[in-house]
XYZ file of C-alpha atoms in Angstrom:
668
model
C 21.265 28.728 10.018
C 21.160 32.524 10.109
C 18.930 33.660 12.940
C 16.045 36.007 12.307
C 15.922 39.238 14.291
C 12.678 40.975 15.024
C 12.854 44.628 16.176
C 9.848 46.263 17.767
C 9.500 50.076 17.446
C 6.107 51.123 18.758
C 3.544 49.367 16.578
C 5.888 48.786 13.645
C 7.515 45.420 13.092
C 10.583 44.944 10.906
C 11.990 41.603 9.807
C 15.033 40.530 7.854
C 13.479 37.215 6.870
C 11.848 37.026 3.445
C 9.814 34.070 4.646
C 7.733 36.472 6.737
C 6.572 38.416 3.679
C 5.836 35.223 1.798
C 3.782 33.776 4.657
C 1.883 37.058 5.002
C 0.963 36.982 1.306
C -0.235 33.392 1.607
C -2.294 34.142 4.704
C -3.863 37.274 3.171
C -4.798 35.302 0.042
C -6.839 32.899 2.199
C -8.859 35.630 3.937
C -11.718 35.659 1.324
C -12.337 31.954 1.926
C -13.052 32.622 5.606
C -14.663 36.082 5.561
C -16.088 38.134 2.691
C -16.659 41.075 5.047
C -12.960 41.600 5.758
C -12.030 43.895 2.903
C -9.629 46.322 4.640
C -6.264 44.544 4.500
C -3.960 47.542 4.918
C -1.241 47.570 7.543
C -3.283 49.935 9.701
C -6.066 47.363 10.099
C -6.005 45.728 13.584
C -6.805 42.355 12.021
C -3.644 42.503 9.930
C -1.626 43.324 13.075
C -3.028 40.226 14.779
C -2.231 38.165 11.689
C 1.366 39.455 11.677
C 1.808 38.464 15.321
C 0.430 34.979 14.696
C 2.816 34.431 11.795
C 5.783 35.627 13.854
C 4.762 33.231 16.635
C 4.546 30.391 14.125
C 8.028 31.146 12.750
C 9.503 31.362 16.251
C 7.964 27.997 17.135
C 9.445 26.504 13.962
C 12.919 27.633 14.960
C 12.540 26.554 18.564
C 11.313 23.145 17.423
C 14.706 22.491 15.870
C 16.366 23.030 19.254
C 13.984 20.761 21.228
C 15.527 17.399 22.235
C 14.554 14.435 20.071
C 12.687 12.642 22.890
C 10.423 15.658 23.457
C 9.848 16.070 19.715
C 8.674 12.448 19.562
C 6.195 13.107 22.362
C 4.913 16.194 20.551
C 4.512 14.184 17.337
C 2.553 11.545 19.238
C 0.050 14.259 20.156
C -0.581 14.547 16.395
C -0.972 10.751 16.252
C 2.321 10.440 14.357
C 4.094 7.368 15.684
C 6.952 5.404 14.242
C 5.974 2.093 12.696
C 7.758 -1.114 13.555
C 9.430 -3.115 10.839
C 7.566 -5.946 9.138
C 8.769 -9.111 7.496
C 7.837 -9.680 3.866
C 5.323 -12.331 2.833
C 5.870 -14.664 -0.114
C 3.758 -17.444 -1.614
C 5.604 -20.545 -2.824
C 4.741 -23.181 -5.395
C 6.539 -26.592 -5.384
C 8.555 -27.214 -8.528
C 7.738 -30.925 -8.290
C 4.441 -32.583 -7.367
C 4.256 -32.945 -3.560
C 0.856 -33.981 -2.234
C -0.358 -33.714 1.348
C 3.067 -33.085 2.865
C 3.027 -31.619 6.382
C 5.411 -28.732 6.913
C 6.159 -27.805 10.554
C 6.040 -24.278 11.931
C 9.246 -22.260 11.322
C 10.400 -24.564 8.507
C 13.160 -22.696 6.668
C 13.177 -21.943 2.929
C 16.370 -20.361 1.585
C 16.900 -18.230 -1.511
C 20.253 -16.497 -1.801
C 21.140 -15.048 1.590
C 17.511 -14.616 2.653
C 15.577 -17.104 4.749
C 11.784 -17.507 4.815
C 9.754 -19.509 7.323
C 6.250 -20.822 7.920
C 4.522 -19.283 10.958
C 2.503 -22.398 11.770
C 2.193 -25.993 10.640
C 1.093 -26.093 7.016
C -0.079 -28.852 4.673
C 0.745 -28.673 0.985
C -2.669 -28.952 -0.617
C -2.776 -31.700 -3.231
C -4.021 -30.701 -6.638
C -2.831 -28.476 -9.450
C -4.523 -25.599 -11.247
C -4.876 -26.839 -14.819
C -7.023 -24.351 -16.750
C -9.069 -21.179 -16.282
C -12.433 -20.611 -17.957
C -14.700 -17.614 -18.377
C -18.399 -18.422 -17.955
C -21.048 -16.206 -19.563
C -24.687 -17.217 -20.096
C -23.843 -20.891 -19.551
C -20.992 -20.870 -22.106
C -17.381 -21.623 -21.146
C -14.459 -19.884 -22.841
C -10.932 -21.025 -21.987
C -8.559 -18.182 -21.119
C -5.459 -19.556 -22.799
C -3.546 -16.372 -21.903
C -3.560 -17.508 -18.257
C -2.340 -21.057 -18.890
C 0.855 -22.047 -16.986
C 3.994 -20.694 -18.643
C 2.003 -18.312 -20.856
C 1.643 -15.088 -18.822
C -0.423 -12.815 -21.063
C -3.183 -10.466 -19.992
C -6.817 -11.546 -20.240
C -10.152 -9.938 -19.361
C -11.400 -12.181 -16.551
C -15.119 -11.410 -16.987
C -15.095 -10.041 -20.525
C -15.180 -6.437 -21.697
C -18.415 -5.577 -19.881
C -18.773 -7.627 -16.673
C -22.346 -8.231 -15.546
C -24.009 -9.812 -12.527
C -23.944 -13.606 -12.987
C -20.712 -13.729 -14.993
C -18.234 -16.186 -13.500
C -14.634 -17.343 -13.536
C -13.993 -21.091 -13.247
C -10.691 -22.572 -12.035
C -10.179 -26.210 -13.050
C -8.059 -28.334 -10.654
C -6.983 -31.917 -11.289
C -7.770 -32.757 -7.636
C -9.389 -31.234 -4.544
C -9.244 -33.122 -1.217
C -12.194 -33.758 1.098
C -12.249 -32.163 4.583
C -9.019 -30.242 4.004
C -8.286 -28.462 7.331
C -6.146 -25.656 5.921
C -7.143 -22.734 3.661
C -6.438 -22.772 -0.059
C -4.253 -19.810 -1.075
C -4.491 -18.283 -4.551
C -2.631 -15.219 -5.835
C -3.962 -13.055 -8.661
C -1.537 -10.844 -10.572
C -3.660 -8.044 -12.010
C -2.549 -5.839 -14.873
C -2.760 -2.157 -13.917
C -3.480 -0.273 -17.125
C -4.368 2.881 -15.229
C -3.159 4.140 -11.831
C -5.650 3.384 -9.068
C -5.643 5.031 -5.642
C -4.833 2.639 -2.792
C -7.726 1.429 -0.620
C -8.530 3.105 2.647
C -8.908 0.859 5.682
C -11.771 2.999 6.994
C -13.870 3.049 3.797
C -13.089 0.449 1.165
C -15.227 1.072 -1.902
C -16.738 -1.947 -3.635
C -16.878 -2.112 -7.418
C -18.013 -5.732 -7.322
C -19.025 -8.573 -5.005
C -18.472 -12.239 -5.679
C -19.585 -15.635 -4.426
C -16.942 -18.367 -4.311
C -18.057 -22.009 -4.565
C -16.774 -25.450 -5.543
C -18.315 -28.389 -7.399
C -20.031 -31.117 -5.349
C -22.510 -33.896 -6.104
C -25.351 -31.639 -4.938
C -24.201 -28.715 -7.091
C -21.925 -25.816 -6.234
C -21.228 -25.479 -2.492
C -20.401 -21.978 -1.198
C -16.917 -21.376 0.246
C -15.782 -18.886 2.874
C -13.374 -16.419 1.295
C -11.019 -13.571 2.168
C -10.271 -11.562 -0.956
C -7.622 -8.826 -0.750
C -7.966 -8.042 -4.476
C -11.412 -6.394 -4.296
C -12.622 -9.012 -6.829
C -9.543 -8.664 -9.060
C -9.224 -4.866 -8.866
C -5.598 -5.184 -7.707
C -2.975 -7.883 -7.246
C -3.202 -9.869 -4.029
C -4.018 -13.114 -2.280
C -7.357 -14.910 -2.071
C -7.887 -17.309 0.845
C -10.589 -19.961 0.406
C -11.879 -22.756 2.643
C -13.674 -25.870 1.416
C -16.977 -26.784 3.074
C -18.080 -30.108 4.528
C -19.384 -31.480 1.225
C -16.897 -33.619 -0.710
C -15.719 -32.082 -4.028
C -17.063 -33.766 -7.174
C -15.340 -34.082 -10.561
C -17.287 -32.478 -13.421
C -16.650 -31.891 -17.125
C -16.222 -28.704 -19.129
C -16.174 -29.669 -22.795
C -13.362 -32.169 -23.290
C -11.790 -31.305 -19.923
C -12.751 -32.767 -16.564
C -11.691 -31.930 -13.033
C -12.731 -30.100 -9.892
C -14.127 -26.598 -10.275
C -13.729 -23.570 -8.011
C -16.052 -20.838 -9.227
C -16.061 -17.068 -8.682
C -19.488 -15.654 -9.608
C -20.231 -11.916 -9.654
C -23.213 -11.083 -7.434
C -22.884 -7.376 -8.273
C -20.710 -5.562 -10.796
C -20.169 -1.862 -11.435
C -16.530 -1.907 -12.497
C -15.034 1.327 -13.769
C -12.428 -0.696 -15.697
C -13.014 -4.372 -16.494
C -10.487 -6.464 -14.504
C -7.539 -7.817 -16.427
C -5.110 -10.379 -15.026
C -1.728 -11.757 -16.050
C -1.791 -14.871 -13.860
C -3.718 -16.747 -11.175
C -1.499 -19.144 -9.209
C -2.316 -21.798 -6.614
C -2.500 -23.732 -4.400
C 0.300 -21.836 -2.663
C 2.323 -22.058 0.546
C 2.514 -18.923 2.733
C 5.958 -18.067 4.184
C 7.502 -14.977 5.828
C 11.013 -13.511 5.597
C 12.663 -14.355 8.923
C 15.488 -16.517 10.224
C 14.817 -17.959 13.695
C 17.948 -18.256 15.817
C 16.103 -19.437 18.943
C 12.714 -21.078 19.404
C 10.626 -22.178 22.360
C 7.801 -24.725 22.319
C 5.168 -25.412 24.968
C 3.334 -28.705 25.572
C 0.284 -28.586 27.828
C -0.599 -31.362 30.262
C -1.370 -34.511 28.302
C 0.350 -33.279 25.120
C 3.505 -34.818 23.735
C 6.476 -32.479 23.491
C 7.738 -32.592 19.888
C 10.955 -30.853 18.894
C 11.087 -30.500 15.078
C 14.657 -30.489 13.682
C 14.326 -27.170 11.844
C 17.222 -25.176 13.341
C 19.947 -27.406 11.946
C 22.350 -29.785 13.661
C 24.343 -27.440 15.941
C 21.554 -26.646 18.400
C 21.497 -26.511 22.194
C 18.278 -27.751 23.811
C 16.846 -27.313 27.350
C 13.618 -28.809 28.696
C 11.700 -27.138 31.544
C 8.692 -28.512 33.413
C 6.192 -26.311 35.212
C 5.511 -26.621 38.950
C 3.697 -24.387 41.421
C 6.644 -21.964 41.680
C 7.537 -21.774 38.002
C 9.549 -23.722 35.423
C 12.382 -26.006 36.507
C 15.113 -27.487 34.346
C 14.689 -31.233 33.754
C 16.037 -33.934 31.420
C 13.027 -36.089 30.556
C 9.784 -35.515 28.677
C 6.667 -36.004 30.772
C 3.117 -35.635 29.477
C 1.816 -35.418 33.043
C 3.201 -31.899 33.442
C 3.271 -28.775 31.321
C 6.677 -28.589 29.660
C 8.618 -26.046 27.645
C 11.634 -26.634 25.437
C 14.133 -23.941 24.420
C 16.258 -24.496 21.295
C 19.210 -22.176 20.628
C 21.467 -22.181 17.575
C 25.178 -22.374 18.356
C 25.898 -18.986 16.751
C 23.524 -17.258 19.214
C 25.064 -18.752 22.355
C 27.711 -16.034 22.950
C 25.006 -13.323 22.858
C 21.884 -14.834 24.478
C 22.937 -14.073 28.080
C 22.032 -10.389 28.464
C 23.245 -10.101 32.062
C 21.940 -9.548 35.564
C 18.632 -7.746 36.016
C 19.355 -4.973 38.543
C 15.858 -3.513 38.501
C 16.574 0.222 38.188
C 14.347 2.454 36.050
C 14.576 2.049 32.245
C 17.373 -0.556 32.444
C 18.678 -1.359 28.957
C 20.398 -4.351 27.379
C 22.194 -4.058 24.041
C 21.162 -6.667 21.422
C 22.296 -4.731 18.341
C 25.083 -7.215 17.639
C 22.467 -9.860 16.746
C 21.144 -7.904 13.762
C 17.617 -6.606 13.150
C 15.303 -8.616 15.430
C 11.687 -9.260 14.467
C 9.736 -7.758 17.408
C 6.928 -10.343 17.555
C 9.464 -13.201 17.639
C 11.247 -11.951 20.772
C 10.912 -13.891 24.038
C 13.016 -13.459 27.189
C 13.577 -15.818 30.077
C 14.603 -14.878 33.626
C 16.717 -17.584 35.331
C 17.574 -18.012 39.014
C 19.723 -20.589 40.829
C 18.117 -21.679 44.078
C 18.269 -24.437 46.674
C 21.176 -26.488 47.991
C 21.822 -28.126 44.638
C 21.566 -24.770 42.820
C 18.715 -26.013 40.628
C 17.639 -23.695 37.824
C 14.257 -21.941 37.982
C 12.986 -19.952 34.976
C 10.145 -17.676 33.882
C 9.280 -16.711 30.273
C 7.998 -13.398 28.893
C 6.839 -12.396 25.418
C 7.097 -8.880 24.000
C 3.812 -7.040 24.516
C 2.111 -10.160 25.881
C 1.463 -10.687 29.579
C 0.482 -13.934 31.283
C -2.821 -13.329 33.132
C -1.747 -15.869 35.758
C 1.402 -13.879 36.535
C 0.890 -11.512 39.480
C 3.871 -9.252 38.842
C 5.321 -10.018 35.393
C 8.441 -8.650 33.768
C 7.483 -6.068 31.126
C 9.948 -4.934 28.454
C 10.160 -3.025 25.187
C 12.354 -3.476 22.131
C 13.843 -0.379 20.484
C 14.638 -1.297 16.873
C 16.283 2.056 16.176
C 18.826 1.636 19.018
C 18.942 -2.170 18.958
C 18.240 -2.462 22.672
C 15.814 -4.094 25.102
C 14.450 -1.723 27.732
C 12.919 -3.023 30.954
C 9.678 -1.181 31.734
C 8.858 -3.146 34.888
C 11.236 -5.787 36.341
C 8.395 -7.356 38.343
C 9.620 -9.836 40.959
C 12.735 -10.749 38.977
C 15.344 -8.278 40.219
C 18.619 -10.173 40.676
C 17.726 -12.877 38.120
C 19.761 -13.405 34.956
C 18.073 -12.344 31.739
C 18.473 -14.507 28.615
C 16.979 -14.697 25.126
C 14.778 -17.788 24.701
C 13.332 -17.012 21.254
C 14.216 -14.572 18.495
C 14.448 -14.239 14.724
C 16.226 -11.755 12.477
C 14.712 -10.213 9.352
C 15.678 -7.736 6.605
C 12.579 -5.561 6.128
C 12.296 -4.170 2.591
C 14.942 -6.564 1.284
C 12.383 -9.339 1.707
C 10.214 -7.838 -1.066
C 11.986 -9.987 -3.626
C 11.163 -10.252 -7.309
C 9.118 -13.137 -8.670
C 10.497 -16.475 -9.921
C 13.261 -17.138 -7.410
C 14.237 -20.700 -6.491
C 13.825 -21.718 -2.835
C 15.343 -24.798 -1.211
C 13.747 -26.537 1.756
C 15.977 -28.846 3.781
C 15.228 -31.141 6.710
C 14.027 -34.662 7.500
C 16.556 -36.021 5.015
C 14.755 -34.294 2.114
C 15.647 -31.428 -0.180
C 12.787 -29.836 -2.099
C 12.709 -26.976 -4.586
C 10.063 -24.249 -4.648
C 9.429 -21.102 -6.681
C 7.659 -17.841 -5.876
C 5.404 -17.014 -8.855
C 4.757 -13.550 -7.377
C 6.973 -10.906 -5.752
C 7.324 -10.541 -1.993
C 5.083 -7.952 -0.355
C 4.721 -6.169 2.977
C 8.383 -5.957 4.036
C 9.120 -2.681 5.863
C 12.129 -1.231 7.655
C 11.569 0.214 11.129
C 10.968 3.953 11.092
C 13.315 6.314 12.908
C 13.017 9.950 13.933
C 13.903 11.158 10.419
C 10.941 9.255 8.969
C 8.673 10.753 11.649
C 9.640 14.289 10.629
C 9.068 13.449 6.959
C 5.653 12.080 7.896
C 4.865 15.354 9.660
C 5.843 17.356 6.564
C 3.604 15.158 4.378
C 0.767 15.602 6.868
C 1.169 19.386 6.845
C 1.139 19.481 3.040
C -1.885 17.167 2.714
C -5.170 19.067 3.091
C -7.629 17.621 5.595
C -10.321 20.173 4.802
C -11.364 21.665 1.480
C -10.757 25.432 1.627
C -9.120 26.528 -1.615
C -9.764 25.231 -5.129
C -6.406 23.454 -4.951
C -7.545 21.659 -1.768
C -10.609 20.314 -3.582
C -8.470 19.090 -6.464
C -5.977 17.328 -4.163
C -8.750 15.655 -2.170
C -10.590 14.409 -5.254
C -7.386 12.956 -6.678
C -6.889 10.834 -3.537
C -10.387 9.283 -3.159
C -9.635 5.632 -2.278
C -9.868 2.978 -4.992
C -10.786 5.395 -7.795
C -8.877 5.981 -11.040
C -8.802 9.780 -11.322
C -7.138 11.316 -14.372
C -7.935 15.042 -14.345
C -9.614 17.401 -11.863
C -10.432 21.109 -12.032
C -12.164 23.089 -9.263
C -13.583 26.564 -9.928
C -16.113 29.016 -8.511
C -19.734 28.019 -9.056
C -22.707 30.151 -10.005
C -24.073 30.213 -6.464
C -22.419 32.019 -3.591
C -19.787 29.907 -1.769
C -20.312 27.052 -4.234
C -17.439 25.165 -5.832
C -17.859 23.223 -9.049
C -15.469 20.341 -9.662
C -14.966 18.811 -13.085
C -13.622 15.256 -12.898
C -12.420 12.956 -15.658
C -11.738 9.321 -14.695
C -9.338 6.981 -16.420
C -11.347 4.734 -18.701
C -11.204 2.401 -21.660
C -13.831 4.586 -23.339
C -12.620 7.235 -25.744
C -14.662 9.971 -24.071
C -15.542 8.736 -20.573
C -18.394 10.231 -18.580
C -18.439 10.315 -14.793
C -20.509 7.365 -13.587
C -23.161 7.640 -10.885
C -21.072 5.458 -8.567
C -17.951 7.619 -9.064
C -20.017 10.725 -8.356
C -21.392 9.191 -5.129
C -17.930 8.120 -3.942
C -16.429 11.573 -4.530
C -19.373 13.359 -2.903
C -19.220 11.090 0.154
C -15.474 11.720 0.505
C -15.744 15.521 0.139
C -18.833 15.917 2.331
C -16.801 15.125 5.466
C -14.067 17.619 4.485
C -15.872 20.702 3.177
C -16.375 23.858 5.234
C -19.831 24.101 6.835
C -21.006 27.191 4.964
C -19.782 26.019 1.533
C -21.231 23.646 -1.050
C -19.877 21.824 -4.076
C -21.157 20.238 -7.268
C -19.465 17.451 -9.235
C -19.387 17.938 -13.010
C -18.881 15.320 -15.674
C -16.453 16.496 -18.382
C -17.721 18.115 -21.564
C -15.674 17.292 -24.656
C -15.306 20.295 -26.977
C -14.356 19.464 -30.585
C -11.981 21.972 -32.177
C -12.326 22.350 -35.951
C -9.231 23.521 -37.799
C -8.901 25.142 -41.218
C -5.544 26.242 -42.532
C -3.572 27.066 -45.670
C 0.007 25.909 -45.371
C 2.940 25.994 -47.778
C 5.328 23.044 -47.590
C 8.765 22.336 -48.998
C 8.935 20.441 -52.264
C 11.481 17.832 -51.147
C 9.171 16.463 -48.382
C 6.417 13.897 -48.851
C 3.305 13.036 -46.797
C 3.230 16.555 -45.397
C -0.549 16.541 -44.861
C -0.328 13.438 -42.678
C 2.462 14.947 -40.562
C 0.598 18.227 -40.035
C -2.709 16.537 -39.193
C -0.981 14.132 -36.780
C 0.605 17.071 -34.940
C -2.699 18.960 -34.764
C -4.603 15.972 -33.374
C -1.858 15.393 -30.809
C -1.785 19.022 -29.666
C -5.585 19.286 -29.500
C -6.043 16.008 -27.582
C -6.717 17.303 -24.070
C -8.555 14.067 -23.202
C -5.432 11.900 -23.122
C -2.720 14.568 -23.327
C -1.381 17.048 -20.812
C -3.970 19.754 -21.525
C -6.309 20.495 -18.630
C -9.913 21.573 -18.112
C -10.818 25.085 -19.210
C -7.547 25.582 -21.057
C -6.934 28.435 -23.495
C -5.762 27.245 -26.915
C -3.345 29.923 -28.021
C -3.297 30.394 -31.765
C 0.266 31.766 -31.914
C 1.772 28.830 -30.001
C -0.055 26.298 -32.156
C 1.126 28.063 -35.341
C 4.694 28.048 -34.029
C 4.639 24.268 -33.509
C 3.309 23.710 -37.012
C 5.895 25.972 -38.600
C 8.634 24.161 -36.637
C 7.900 20.989 -38.606
C 10.780 20.309 -41.044
C 8.371 19.983 -43.976
C 6.554 23.316 -43.426
C 7.679 26.529 -45.076
C 5.039 28.861 -43.579
C 1.333 29.083 -42.733
C -0.731 31.615 -44.643
C -4.072 31.351 -42.853
C -5.421 29.549 -39.785
C -8.857 29.285 -38.089
C -10.030 27.524 -34.914
C -13.788 26.893 -34.943
C -14.094 29.560 -37.621
C -12.265 32.261 -35.643
C -8.784 33.713 -36.159
C -8.127 34.135 -32.449
C -7.424 32.157 -29.302
C -10.039 29.597 -28.323
C -11.254 29.549 -24.700
C -12.651 26.232 -23.457
C -15.343 26.177 -20.690
C -14.183 25.411 -17.151
C -15.576 21.849 -17.257
C -14.540 21.279 -20.884
C -11.695 19.318 -22.454
C -10.625 20.064 -26.021
C -10.397 17.359 -28.668
C -9.659 17.431 -32.361
C -12.700 17.890 -34.563
C -12.756 18.333 -38.351
C -9.358 19.235 -39.780
C -9.273 20.787 -43.263
C -5.845 21.433 -44.754
C -5.010 23.230 -47.971
C -1.453 22.168 -48.583
C 0.512 23.961 -51.312
C 4.047 23.398 -52.444
C 6.506 26.208 -52.238
C 8.543 26.181 -55.447
C 11.395 28.065 -53.800
C 13.722 25.529 -52.139
């Protein structure tokens, strides 16, 4: 990169970099937003000299930043709370292809599809029962949503066109078990007709609240629920738990079964929820392939080793005494025991080497592939005594044993593929081995829907399908991603200063569907007016009270102290058109073509036109005359005037009355 040279001669500063002039123009343009009294912006003004020096300092820092070592840059980014995110394994929900009721599935059971492997994180039970039909309940009447029947994925309004408090959705199952210890997983695939901003973890707006319940002899019993969809605002999982009351079979028309009911306790939807499918009960699995596992059995517990790693597995059993774990050969419920299972393919790589104990000691594990951080466990092994018996200690990543006085602490660097020892504890001179780990593929785990999964083990082979795509898989972020994050942060306004800042902030209010925004100077001093049009199913949507409150709450924390703002609902300005146009004789339906073009060009509600736009008569005439059927336009008026039409700042144009006098031109 060509270096920039700054030459000082007295008080004059010269620069060969055009960026300096550009940054000065941008800075000077922002002065009125901070001070109305600063009107002298000539080079002789001392304030401008200070501003020039600050910009030069900023540019010098930018160039020096590129020469700072990567490690120091990471520390500087951490000061801005920009930290690299670890990778995450994708989550998928599975549905058995054949009826399997009440089957227990052990933790880390493998499900294969193509070259990817998915596993359960804990012991699961396949909930018996099948979702048969879905009904909409309004005022005591039940309407079957045939669009959501199995194998018929069409969109359906879950609570009707205008959801109200008390409306409900009923899911009919052929069976629900009593005292089921595990949660019931459902997945709703919602149709997104309009783009909706993602939710914010800090403030998640609520367009509706719902009460989930199931049918019992004493009526509907409330269920505990965890709904990631925001009551069907977006696609996601719904986790439900049955209560103590036994489910009771009831009838809906000619159908009978067990009902799970979702009743709206409040509803102020901006867009009525529309779904393509609701699937369940489902099995939750994560994209990972365990190469080594360790199990612990407390005193009095039986040590079970599920055969989930395949046939070629090496197994070691350790029992705990006062001075740690010791290798043994028998299972004993009188002592705490730990078993380590290692696949044959991992054996050449599990021994990391001798722990020397020097600062920041590293061990390379990149040859194993991308390791899932939370799956990683290390064991330190020492030979001691006359018979050289093996003594071991176990350590999880980011998890310390409170009983351990001086534990071994380590970190895993995904970017480098290495394990770094932060504190060797009392284990200097011990051998370090991997006792548990799993590999994963990050974003690759976000697979498409309707893949076939095979589950093998215990002499059985079962087939499953994922009715929904995989979600949540992420690759670990490196230094390049951190710098990109910094650039996004610098370009994203945190405070509303300029009109553009207000527009950007309004467009990103969590959970809202914002279509068009225009900020402009208000009538009062230091007041900004903001016209906002939401996406809506209405032809000419107004800004609801709830939308207005959400936007005001979001902007109030980000406005400058001495400024104010006012949210405006859009005004729709009809544009009447009168014109005399001559068309060519060989064309038919010319009036329809001309009117269609006019309505399209004047539709600023759904089109690309923005608030307060100027409708230029010449440009509109040019588009009409460019039609193949048009010879020329003799006369043209917009709202009775033969000149450009200026729309108010909070207004959006729309086609009004169109009167055409179409005449044929006899000259071909």
